[in-house]
Amino acid sequence: MNNPPPYSDAADRSLSSWLLPVVVFLLLAAATLGAWVWQSRVQTETRAAFAIQQSAAITGEIRERLRLHAQFLHSLQAFAAAHPELDLPAWRRFARETEVGGRLSGLFAFGYASAVRSGEEKAFVRSMRRQIDRSNFRIFPQSAGDIAAPLTFAAPEGPELKSFIGFDLLSEPTRRQAVEAAIARREIAMTGPVTLLADKEKPRPGFLLVHALYRPDMPLKNTEQRRQAFAGIVLSSYRTEEFLSALKQTTQGNFALKIFDEPLSGGSSGATSPTLIYDSDPSLATNTALPFFHHEIDFGGRNWILHFYPRLNHADDGVLDPALLILYGGLTGSLLLALLIFHLSTHRARAERYARRVTHELRLHRDHLHELVEERTVRLNEALHQARAASQAKSEFLANMSHELRTPMHAILSFAQLGIKRAEGGNQPKLSQYFQRIELSAKRLLGLINELLDLSKLEAGKMNLTLSQVDVLDLLAHARTQLESLLLARQLSIETVVMTPDTEIRADPMRLSQIIYNLLANAIKFSPPQGKIRLELGAAELPGGRRLDDTGSQPALAIRFIDHGIGIPEAELESIFDKFVQSSATRTGAGGTGLGLAISRAIAMQHRGTIVANNNAAGGACFTVTLPTNSRTGEVSELHD
């Protein structure tokens, strides 16, 4: 006779015991990875939106600062028009009263240049040499043009700028082009990139703003008339890097900024490619595939093209990354929960294996039973000590798991609630909906953890009761309020029938509410839409003691939860109160872990009561909870011994 290998059944049981924990871990890990991917995408989109907003703010500030300096140039033109004859003392007073380092931060120098036509050079030089500090005045470099624009005043005055007095601004093509544009358009013009006279030794990018002055009482209707009336220019000069470093907004740490200059269409005789005039990070290699934000500023006949390159490796130091927190916390919680389920699901199997082994040994040695009684007694005592030690280890394990599991779940709930508040504050309903889904899933997972811990405490007799006089009607009303949303969604009604004048009992209100909530929630789940749930309270009796020879009875209160759903198969009316067991007739996607009824029966037994399930004659199920009306504290505490 061929017997199957003795280890085949054990292998099958070992595989089945691992199946549920592995499935739970994989499902939770998949949900965690999905939440992590989604949160990472949200953070990327949020950073991109912030980068667009910040780059636009910096562009707006540059544009506003150019307008502010243009206003200053208008005031400088007005002052020059009010003093047609060069009056150096008046110009110096004006320069002293101008706050170059305040609202005009970034300004290097400003000045005035007179228009000197061909044939007027000698007379103009003689008149200038009669001015204070102008005895060596000369116009340079020599130009063959029909008009010159020598610099006659520059501020802030100093040895550096004094050496450039007399420089013909029209002798250099870029400056000449800006002056001609200012005359033609009769408004402020900006030069292309130039090297300031003070930077000839160490060239660096700069630019000028120029504004033309005209002789009074002369027509200015067209460009030719304005050329004839041209009397001089006022100008302000800037070093590009210093001008941009004076901004309130900063690109440091967030962006690498490159600025290119090009003339506006029609502002040049031929097309020219944009010229780089500013680079905040020269080490950044130019790459056409590198993402950047593009902005443009049209001012003074020139077009500035701004490219903002986000720094990809930029991160806020010391700030927790919500995406990583969800990933690490979710995976850790999933692993710990899977281990807890494995431990709980294999506890009974381990005890059964031990019992089978002991039984087998007893059968082998039944002929020597009398001789082995003492030995077996010793071993059984050792087994009892081991079981107690295992129970103690299990309690310690659950105490640790309570902290390790709840801490990451509370962190996830906190970040989800924070995300909901910020999304609602930022008027982002879709983002708020995503965070609400995360919060709902986290609450459901936290409820599962609490159910597992409650069941373990009840099995170990560690669930202490706080007895007080409670009215069951009040607890029913409170549970109904908590489940009001489910009732409305399924259009269910509840009928409460009181068949006894006394609905008060002595019990733990929190634990009794847990029983009522579980049973009423089950009745709602499995009732047909627009149906009715009936709650009955009536008098009952329970045995008067716990021993077999105890006689008599004690008054009790029976609470019945009657629904008109699909009912429970007769063979499963008792097994549905086992852990992780659900009725085969109710596996319709209603959810649940198979722990609610097991916890409810354990709480009822701890109150010295009972809970049973039956089917109604007209269809549906009826759960009856019977509890003594006057449980004594001493009687309940005996369950913990």
XYZ file of C-alpha atoms in Angstrom:
641
model
C 0.000 0.000 0.000
C 1.517 3.283 -1.137
C 1.136 6.163 1.298
C 1.671 9.766 0.203
C 4.800 11.441 1.492
C 4.232 12.652 5.071
C 5.454 16.099 4.203
C 3.038 16.786 1.324
C 0.164 17.977 3.525
C 2.525 20.108 5.587
C 3.915 21.688 2.430
C 0.410 22.481 1.172
C -0.572 24.015 4.499
C 2.649 26.064 4.607
C 1.978 27.368 1.109
C -1.633 28.280 1.937
C -0.575 30.028 5.151
C 1.776 32.268 3.146
C -0.771 32.968 0.408
C -2.930 35.544 2.228
C 0.017 37.576 3.657
C 1.755 37.644 0.265
C -1.434 38.729 -1.530
C -2.072 41.450 1.079
C 1.514 42.693 0.778
C 1.446 42.744 -3.017
C -1.879 44.609 -3.131
C -0.761 47.190 -0.562
C 2.648 47.549 -2.222
C 0.965 48.117 -5.600
C -1.307 50.758 -4.059
C 1.720 52.384 -2.409
C 3.677 52.472 -5.681
C 0.672 53.959 -7.465
C 0.331 56.656 -4.800
C 4.087 57.329 -4.991
C 4.033 57.699 -8.794
C 1.006 59.966 -8.602
C 2.489 62.103 -5.815
C 5.795 62.397 -7.708
C 3.914 63.571 -10.809
C 1.951 66.105 -8.747
C 5.167 67.450 -7.185
C 6.820 67.742 -10.609
C 3.831 69.626 -12.027
C 3.704 71.878 -8.951
C 7.412 72.706 -9.243
C 7.004 73.440 -12.963
C 4.068 75.780 -12.276
C 6.053 77.543 -9.547
C 9.057 77.859 -11.880
C 6.879 79.430 -14.602
C 5.420 81.872 -12.099
C 8.832 82.794 -10.676
C 10.456 83.245 -14.098
C 7.541 85.485 -15.149
C 7.972 87.521 -11.953
C 11.700 88.021 -12.640
C 10.953 89.026 -16.243
C 8.329 91.498 -15.030
C 10.768 93.035 -12.555
C 13.438 93.504 -15.256
C 10.851 95.155 -17.513
C 9.668 97.403 -14.663
C 13.237 98.385 -13.774
C 13.904 99.383 -17.392
C 10.773 101.554 -17.301
C 11.934 103.157 -14.049
C 15.277 104.074 -15.606
C 13.431 105.340 -18.682
C 11.456 107.708 -16.413
C 14.737 108.950 -14.985
C 16.016 109.561 -18.510
C 12.850 111.550 -19.278
C 13.502 113.723 -16.226
C 17.126 114.111 -17.347
C 15.917 115.222 -20.781
C 13.562 117.737 -19.175
C 16.416 119.161 -17.109
C 18.670 119.401 -20.179
C 15.883 121.149 -22.144
C 15.531 123.661 -19.306
C 19.282 124.423 -19.500
C 20.036 124.699 -23.238
C 23.399 126.286 -22.475
C 25.748 123.942 -20.610
C 25.715 125.115 -16.981
C 28.139 122.826 -15.131
C 27.224 124.041 -11.591
C 23.533 123.351 -12.275
C 24.341 119.903 -13.691
C 26.480 119.069 -10.674
C 23.685 120.097 -8.281
C 21.305 117.889 -10.231
C 23.781 114.946 -10.045
C 24.197 115.335 -6.265
C 20.432 115.250 -5.726
C 19.994 112.106 -7.829
C 19.903 108.911 -5.732
C 21.921 106.634 -7.983
C 22.254 103.917 -5.310
C 18.582 103.947 -4.251
C 15.721 103.541 -6.652
C 18.199 103.751 -9.563
C 20.279 100.812 -8.357
C 22.199 99.204 -11.201
C 22.933 102.568 -12.923
C 26.653 102.988 -13.673
C 26.677 106.603 -14.966
C 24.567 109.198 -16.768
C 25.502 112.229 -18.807
C 24.825 114.760 -21.542
C 26.309 115.151 -25.020
C 25.830 118.229 -27.233
C 25.246 118.009 -30.995
C 28.120 119.731 -32.883
C 27.696 120.076 -36.639
C 30.473 120.275 -39.206
C 32.240 123.659 -39.074
C 31.175 124.383 -35.461
C 33.859 122.221 -33.787
C 36.427 124.954 -33.057
C 33.889 127.383 -31.677
C 32.363 124.645 -29.523
C 35.786 123.586 -28.166
C 36.657 127.235 -27.289
C 33.346 127.674 -25.443
C 33.858 124.445 -23.510
C 37.398 125.364 -22.475
C 36.041 128.485 -20.851
C 34.049 126.212 -18.457
C 35.436 125.142 -15.109
C 37.629 122.011 -15.330
C 37.367 121.990 -19.143
C 40.654 123.739 -20.108
C 41.913 120.625 -21.918
C 38.610 119.788 -23.604
C 38.847 118.177 -27.039
C 36.594 116.092 -29.297
C 37.875 112.568 -29.907
C 38.201 110.471 -31.920
C 38.229 112.565 -35.080
C 35.269 111.755 -37.295
C 34.527 112.625 -40.914
C 30.765 112.753 -40.253
C 28.661 115.872 -40.645
C 27.745 115.885 -36.944
C 29.404 114.883 -33.676
C 28.025 114.275 -30.176
C 30.903 114.820 -27.717
C 30.239 113.933 -24.079
C 30.163 117.230 -22.144
C 29.015 116.062 -18.733
C 29.094 112.680 -16.905
C 28.070 111.754 -13.363
C 28.923 110.629 -10.803
C 32.045 112.743 -11.446
C 35.419 111.232 -10.786
C 38.847 110.752 -12.390
C 37.625 107.665 -14.252
C 34.738 109.398 -16.058
C 36.512 112.756 -16.402
C 38.976 111.251 -18.887
C 36.087 110.428 -21.250
C 34.734 113.990 -21.486
C 34.787 114.914 -25.172
C 34.283 111.362 -26.499
C 32.176 111.465 -29.677
C 29.278 109.066 -29.097
C 28.588 108.987 -32.846
C 32.063 107.667 -33.632
C 31.106 104.112 -32.637
C 28.536 102.237 -34.821
C 26.455 100.654 -32.030
C 26.058 103.936 -30.144
C 25.397 105.839 -33.400
C 22.653 103.368 -34.358
C 20.909 103.889 -30.971
C 21.134 107.710 -31.289
C 19.709 107.626 -34.818
C 16.890 105.341 -33.589
C 16.106 107.793 -30.752
C 15.944 110.684 -33.277
C 13.855 108.725 -35.777
C 11.311 107.472 -33.227
C 11.470 110.505 -30.912
C 11.611 108.251 -27.857
C 14.129 106.425 -25.699
C 16.368 103.954 -27.534
C 18.565 101.215 -26.134
C 21.875 100.216 -27.649
C 22.893 96.689 -28.452
C 25.641 95.110 -26.354
C 28.562 97.552 -25.952
C 31.684 97.812 -23.849
C 31.630 100.898 -21.623
C 34.551 103.293 -21.951
C 35.510 102.517 -18.340
C 35.749 98.791 -19.166
C 38.195 98.957 -22.089
C 40.877 97.227 -20.007
C 38.562 94.380 -18.907
C 35.674 94.208 -21.388
C 32.322 93.050 -20.101
C 28.785 93.420 -21.517
C 26.989 96.732 -21.059
C 24.310 98.857 -22.683
C 23.137 102.491 -22.917
C 19.754 104.225 -22.846
C 19.719 107.417 -24.955
C 17.134 110.166 -25.488
C 17.443 112.977 -28.039
C 17.030 116.757 -27.419
C 15.899 119.201 -30.094
C 16.301 122.913 -30.725
C 13.225 124.906 -29.694
C 10.843 126.437 -32.264
C 11.755 123.924 -34.979
C 9.323 121.483 -36.625
C 9.598 117.810 -35.593
C 6.973 116.190 -37.787
C 9.234 113.752 -39.646
C 12.639 112.156 -39.269
C 14.430 114.659 -41.496
C 13.041 117.630 -39.548
C 14.090 116.004 -36.286
C 17.618 115.486 -37.666
C 17.786 119.186 -38.522
C 16.523 120.135 -35.015
C 18.781 117.635 -33.188
C 20.566 119.479 -30.325
C 22.059 116.725 -28.169
C 21.370 113.580 -26.191
C 21.045 112.508 -22.586
C 22.180 108.983 -21.764
C 22.500 106.485 -18.948
C 25.006 103.615 -19.034
C 24.845 100.200 -17.384
C 26.929 97.137 -16.825
C 24.540 94.288 -17.624
C 25.645 92.070 -14.745
C 25.368 94.865 -12.138
C 21.990 95.961 -13.513
C 20.545 92.445 -13.127
C 22.165 91.779 -9.739
C 20.159 94.706 -8.281
C 16.865 92.830 -8.792
C 14.734 91.965 -5.758
C 13.834 88.620 -7.325
C 16.809 86.310 -7.600
C 17.651 83.334 -9.789
C 20.261 82.018 -7.366
C 19.668 78.328 -6.640
C 16.480 78.002 -8.712
C 17.461 78.958 -12.260
C 20.375 79.486 -14.578
C 19.481 82.608 -16.623
C 20.763 83.420 -20.109
C 19.792 86.716 -21.810
C 20.176 87.316 -25.543
C 19.863 90.665 -27.344
C 18.548 91.296 -30.848
C 17.131 94.310 -32.690
C 13.412 94.459 -33.270
C 12.258 93.716 -36.815
C 12.869 96.762 -38.930
C 15.385 98.158 -36.489
C 18.368 96.971 -38.478
C 19.311 96.924 -42.123
C 20.040 93.195 -42.043
C 18.973 90.236 -39.980
C 21.321 89.397 -37.105
C 21.354 86.430 -34.750
C 20.707 87.039 -31.028
C 23.786 87.934 -28.988
C 24.390 86.510 -25.508
C 24.749 89.457 -23.094
C 24.282 87.732 -19.705
C 24.891 84.224 -18.352
C 24.353 83.550 -14.634
C 25.943 80.095 -14.881
C 28.623 79.848 -17.603
C 29.377 76.268 -16.516
C 25.955 75.170 -17.780
C 26.580 73.577 -21.184
C 24.352 74.853 -23.979
C 22.028 72.063 -24.982
C 19.069 72.561 -27.290
C 17.307 69.603 -25.645
C 17.607 71.139 -22.156
C 14.152 72.366 -20.987
C 13.849 76.093 -20.284
C 11.243 78.851 -19.869
C 11.210 81.491 -22.606
C 10.319 85.161 -22.031
C 10.939 88.323 -24.060
C 11.225 92.029 -23.225
C 10.761 94.629 -26.005
C 12.250 97.955 -24.970
C 13.936 100.865 -26.701
C 13.977 99.237 -30.130
C 15.703 96.113 -28.799
C 14.392 92.674 -27.863
C 15.814 90.829 -24.850
C 15.258 87.058 -24.974
C 15.344 85.439 -21.513
C 15.941 81.697 -21.105
C 15.401 80.311 -17.577
C 16.951 76.864 -17.083
C 15.618 75.159 -13.897
C 18.271 73.488 -11.826
C 17.193 69.835 -11.970
C 19.090 68.774 -8.850
C 17.699 71.563 -6.699
C 15.987 70.301 -3.498
C 14.837 71.904 -0.261
C 17.198 70.781 2.487
C 15.568 69.575 5.665
C 12.092 69.170 4.143
C 10.481 65.739 4.021
C 9.582 64.593 0.534
C 5.890 63.535 0.639
C 6.371 61.116 -2.277
C 9.257 59.316 -0.554
C 7.371 59.343 2.736
C 4.408 57.629 1.048
C 6.729 55.108 -0.629
C 8.793 54.156 2.429
C 5.912 54.371 4.897
C 3.544 52.411 2.669
C 6.029 49.612 1.928
C 7.042 49.352 5.594
C 3.415 49.261 6.730
C 2.528 46.700 4.069
C 5.368 44.402 5.140
C 4.543 44.678 8.841
C 0.842 44.053 8.223
C 1.622 40.988 6.078
C 3.847 39.615 8.860
C 1.102 40.219 11.416
C -1.480 38.408 9.281
C 0.920 35.499 8.777
C 1.546 35.274 12.509
C -2.172 35.328 13.350
C -3.217 32.938 10.593
C -0.580 30.315 11.489
C -1.071 30.459 15.261
C -3.907 27.918 15.204
C -2.062 25.671 12.730
C 0.993 25.569 14.991
C -1.149 24.582 17.956
C -2.872 21.875 15.903
C 0.449 20.460 14.736
C 1.663 20.305 18.290
C -1.537 18.563 19.406
C -1.254 16.004 16.606
C 2.339 15.306 17.505
C 1.485 14.774 21.159
C -1.450 12.527 20.250
C 0.754 10.470 17.960
C 3.320 10.009 20.676
C 0.647 8.957 23.156
C -0.628 6.324 20.754
C 2.871 4.992 20.214
C 3.439 4.653 23.928
C -0.051 3.707 25.130
C 1.279 0.299 26.222
C 3.623 2.111 28.579
C 1.121 4.752 29.616
C 1.542 4.302 33.322
C 5.304 4.631 33.097
C 5.137 7.694 30.861
C 2.460 9.639 32.747
C 4.963 11.472 34.868
C 7.229 12.178 31.882
C 4.309 13.412 29.814
C 3.102 15.570 32.673
C 6.486 17.261 32.791
C 6.469 17.789 29.039
C 2.943 19.137 29.107
C 3.938 21.572 31.842
C 6.853 22.650 29.688
C 4.481 22.999 26.746
C 2.178 25.098 28.911
C 5.065 27.329 29.869
C 6.052 27.589 26.215
C 2.481 28.423 25.235
C 2.330 31.115 27.900
C 5.705 32.415 26.750
C 4.459 32.379 23.173
C 1.318 34.240 24.245
C 3.471 36.767 26.087
C 5.725 37.131 23.037
C 2.651 37.554 20.867
C 1.320 40.294 23.184
C 4.690 42.079 23.110
C 4.837 41.665 19.341
C 1.361 43.169 18.959
C 2.238 46.045 21.309
C 5.244 46.847 19.128
C 3.270 46.360 15.947
C 0.612 48.770 17.238
C 3.204 51.544 17.275
C 5.074 50.515 14.119
C 1.904 50.134 12.034
C -0.061 53.113 13.280
C 2.800 55.627 13.126
C 3.287 55.495 9.304
C -0.483 55.321 8.786
C -1.026 58.450 10.896
C 1.771 60.147 8.924
C 0.030 59.255 5.651
C -3.311 60.515 7.034
C -1.696 63.774 8.217
C -0.072 64.462 4.838
C -3.310 63.563 3.055
C -5.288 66.002 5.238
C -2.607 68.671 4.716
C -2.805 68.074 0.964
C -6.628 68.441 1.070
C -6.370 71.777 2.900
C -3.733 73.153 0.528
C -5.562 71.909 -2.555
C -8.831 73.473 -1.369
C -6.984 76.653 -0.429
C -5.375 76.732 -3.901
C -8.736 76.052 -5.616
C -7.591 72.724 -7.096
C -10.623 70.407 -6.785
C -9.056 67.556 -8.771
C -5.944 67.539 -6.569
C -8.197 67.653 -3.472
C -10.107 64.620 -4.776
C -6.846 62.664 -5.139
C -5.826 63.453 -1.568
C -9.306 62.472 -0.328
C -8.867 59.060 -1.965
C -5.514 58.621 -0.232
C -7.120 59.616 3.105
C -10.030 57.174 2.597
C -7.683 54.272 1.786
C -5.441 55.084 4.755
C -8.448 55.205 7.117
C -9.635 51.839 5.816
C -6.186 50.322 6.347
C -5.984 51.834 9.846
C -9.397 50.311 10.642
C -8.129 46.880 9.539
C -5.081 47.266 11.801
C -7.289 48.253 14.748
C -9.553 45.218 14.178
C -6.575 42.835 14.169
C -5.183 44.362 17.363
C -8.605 44.309 19.088
C -9.078 40.630 18.220
C -5.640 39.734 19.550
C -6.301 41.609 22.797
C -9.637 39.825 23.228
C -8.040 36.410 22.612
C -5.312 37.167 25.149
C -7.845 38.462 27.712
C -6.128 41.890 27.725
C -9.223 43.882 26.783
C -10.331 45.575 30.021
C -13.942 46.678 30.365
C -15.114 49.938 31.882
C -18.648 49.188 33.049
C -21.294 51.842 33.497
C -25.054 52.157 33.233
C -25.907 52.789 29.548
C -29.119 53.148 27.594
C -29.036 50.852 24.545
C -31.490 53.111 22.700
C -28.957 55.955 22.866
C -26.207 53.708 21.472
C -28.505 52.575 18.633
C -29.314 56.189 17.783
C -25.615 57.112 17.803
C -24.711 54.204 15.478
C -27.553 55.161 13.150
C -26.167 58.714 12.973
C -22.701 57.399 12.123
C -24.104 55.261 9.290
C -26.539 57.866 7.986
C -24.587 58.335 4.741
C -24.823 54.602 3.911
C -28.562 54.584 4.671
C -29.170 57.537 2.364
C -27.026 56.054 -0.416
C -29.062 52.809 -0.427
C -32.385 54.540 0.442
C -32.887 52.314 3.503
C -35.120 52.948 6.502
C -34.768 51.699 10.071
C -37.706 50.663 12.268
C -36.978 50.449 16.009
C -39.379 48.383 18.114
C -39.043 48.523 21.933
C -40.819 45.616 23.686
C -39.518 46.237 27.197
C -39.781 49.300 29.443
C -36.171 48.971 30.658
C -33.525 49.442 27.963
C -30.646 50.194 30.322
C -27.920 47.670 31.091
C -24.547 47.732 32.830
C -21.870 47.408 30.174
C -18.832 49.038 28.558
C -20.440 51.678 26.278
C -17.516 51.842 23.835
C -17.337 48.055 23.295
C -21.118 47.675 23.136
C -21.201 50.452 20.526
C -18.625 48.450 18.547
C -20.997 45.431 18.448
C -23.983 47.581 17.438
C -21.989 49.381 14.744
C -20.684 46.108 13.208
C -24.096 44.410 13.106
C -25.972 47.474 11.837
C -23.320 48.065 9.146
C -23.663 44.433 7.999
C -27.453 44.782 7.844
C -27.076 47.910 5.674
C -24.542 46.255 3.345
C -26.670 43.208 2.600
C -30.114 44.811 2.521
C -31.672 45.428 -0.904
C -31.996 49.098 -1.964
C -35.081 50.903 -0.610
C -35.511 48.135 1.959
C -36.193 48.244 5.695
C -34.085 47.204 8.682
C -35.871 46.252 11.911
C -34.279 46.713 15.338
C -35.997 45.001 18.284
C -35.287 45.388 22.010
C -36.933 42.845 24.305
C -36.551 41.155 27.666
C -34.662 37.849 27.853
C -32.896 35.545 30.316
C -29.380 34.107 30.619
C -28.023 31.269 32.814
C -27.222 32.442 36.325
C -23.645 31.080 36.519
C -20.685 29.745 34.586
C -20.410 26.245 36.123
C -22.299 23.160 34.984
C -24.064 22.752 38.312
C -25.162 26.379 38.511
C -28.918 26.800 38.419
C -31.292 29.683 37.995
C -31.220 32.547 35.522
C -30.617 36.260 35.419
C -32.499 39.012 33.584
C -31.071 40.084 30.231
C -31.788 42.366 27.276
C -32.033 40.954 23.739
C -31.105 43.212 20.792
C -32.135 41.897 17.368
C -30.887 43.180 13.984
C -33.275 41.963 11.276
C -32.669 42.591 7.559
C -34.356 41.350 4.380
C -31.226 40.537 2.416
C -29.913 37.285 0.948
C -29.585 35.496 4.281
C -26.914 33.019 5.463
C -26.581 29.327 4.478
C -27.698 27.082 7.350
C -24.330 25.311 7.457
C -22.519 28.620 8.026
C -24.661 30.144 10.802
C -21.952 29.320 13.352
C -18.764 29.435 11.241
C -19.305 33.079 10.239
C -18.206 34.020 13.773
C -14.749 32.525 13.137
C -11.793 34.775 12.310
C -11.212 35.666 8.646
C -14.399 33.850 7.594
C -17.182 35.309 5.472
C -20.411 33.698 4.322
C -20.234 32.204 0.835
C -23.600 33.809 0.056
C -22.363 37.331 0.813
C -19.118 37.384 -1.173
C -20.428 39.929 -3.618
C -17.756 42.617 -3.376
C -19.207 44.189 -0.229
C -15.743 44.245 1.328
C -14.737 43.332 4.875
C -12.010 41.282 6.510
C -14.059 38.594 8.268
C -13.124 39.994 11.704
C -16.176 42.073 12.637
C -18.388 39.181 13.812
C -15.484 37.437 15.574
C -14.723 40.633 17.534
C -18.422 41.171 18.305
C -18.829 37.639 19.725
C -15.657 38.026 21.827
C -16.941 41.317 23.302
C -20.374 39.773 24.006
C -18.763 36.798 25.769
C -16.622 39.142 27.839
C -19.875 40.759 29.011
C -21.173 37.276 29.973
C -23.583 37.450 27.007
C -24.210 35.684 23.705
C -24.596 36.484 20.025
C -26.243 34.130 17.519
C -27.319 34.268 13.873
C -30.527 32.936 12.317
C -32.456 33.237 9.076
C -35.904 34.842 8.884
C -38.802 32.857 7.539
C -39.555 35.610 5.015
C -35.901 35.903 3.978
C -32.933 37.775 5.320
C -30.826 37.308 8.449
C -31.361 38.035 12.133
C -28.514 38.596 14.588
C -29.501 38.464 18.279
C -27.251 39.904 20.988
C -28.258 38.944 24.540
C -26.556 40.765 27.430
C -27.208 40.654 31.190
C -28.828 43.810 32.510
C -26.656 43.961 35.665
C -23.152 42.599 34.955
C -20.938 42.911 38.025
C -17.379 44.145 37.701
C -16.055 41.191 39.659
C -17.729 38.749 37.314
C -16.254 40.385 34.230
C -12.771 40.618 35.666
C -12.748 36.851 36.163
C -12.314 36.490 32.409
C -8.838 37.976 32.669
C -7.503 35.471 35.224
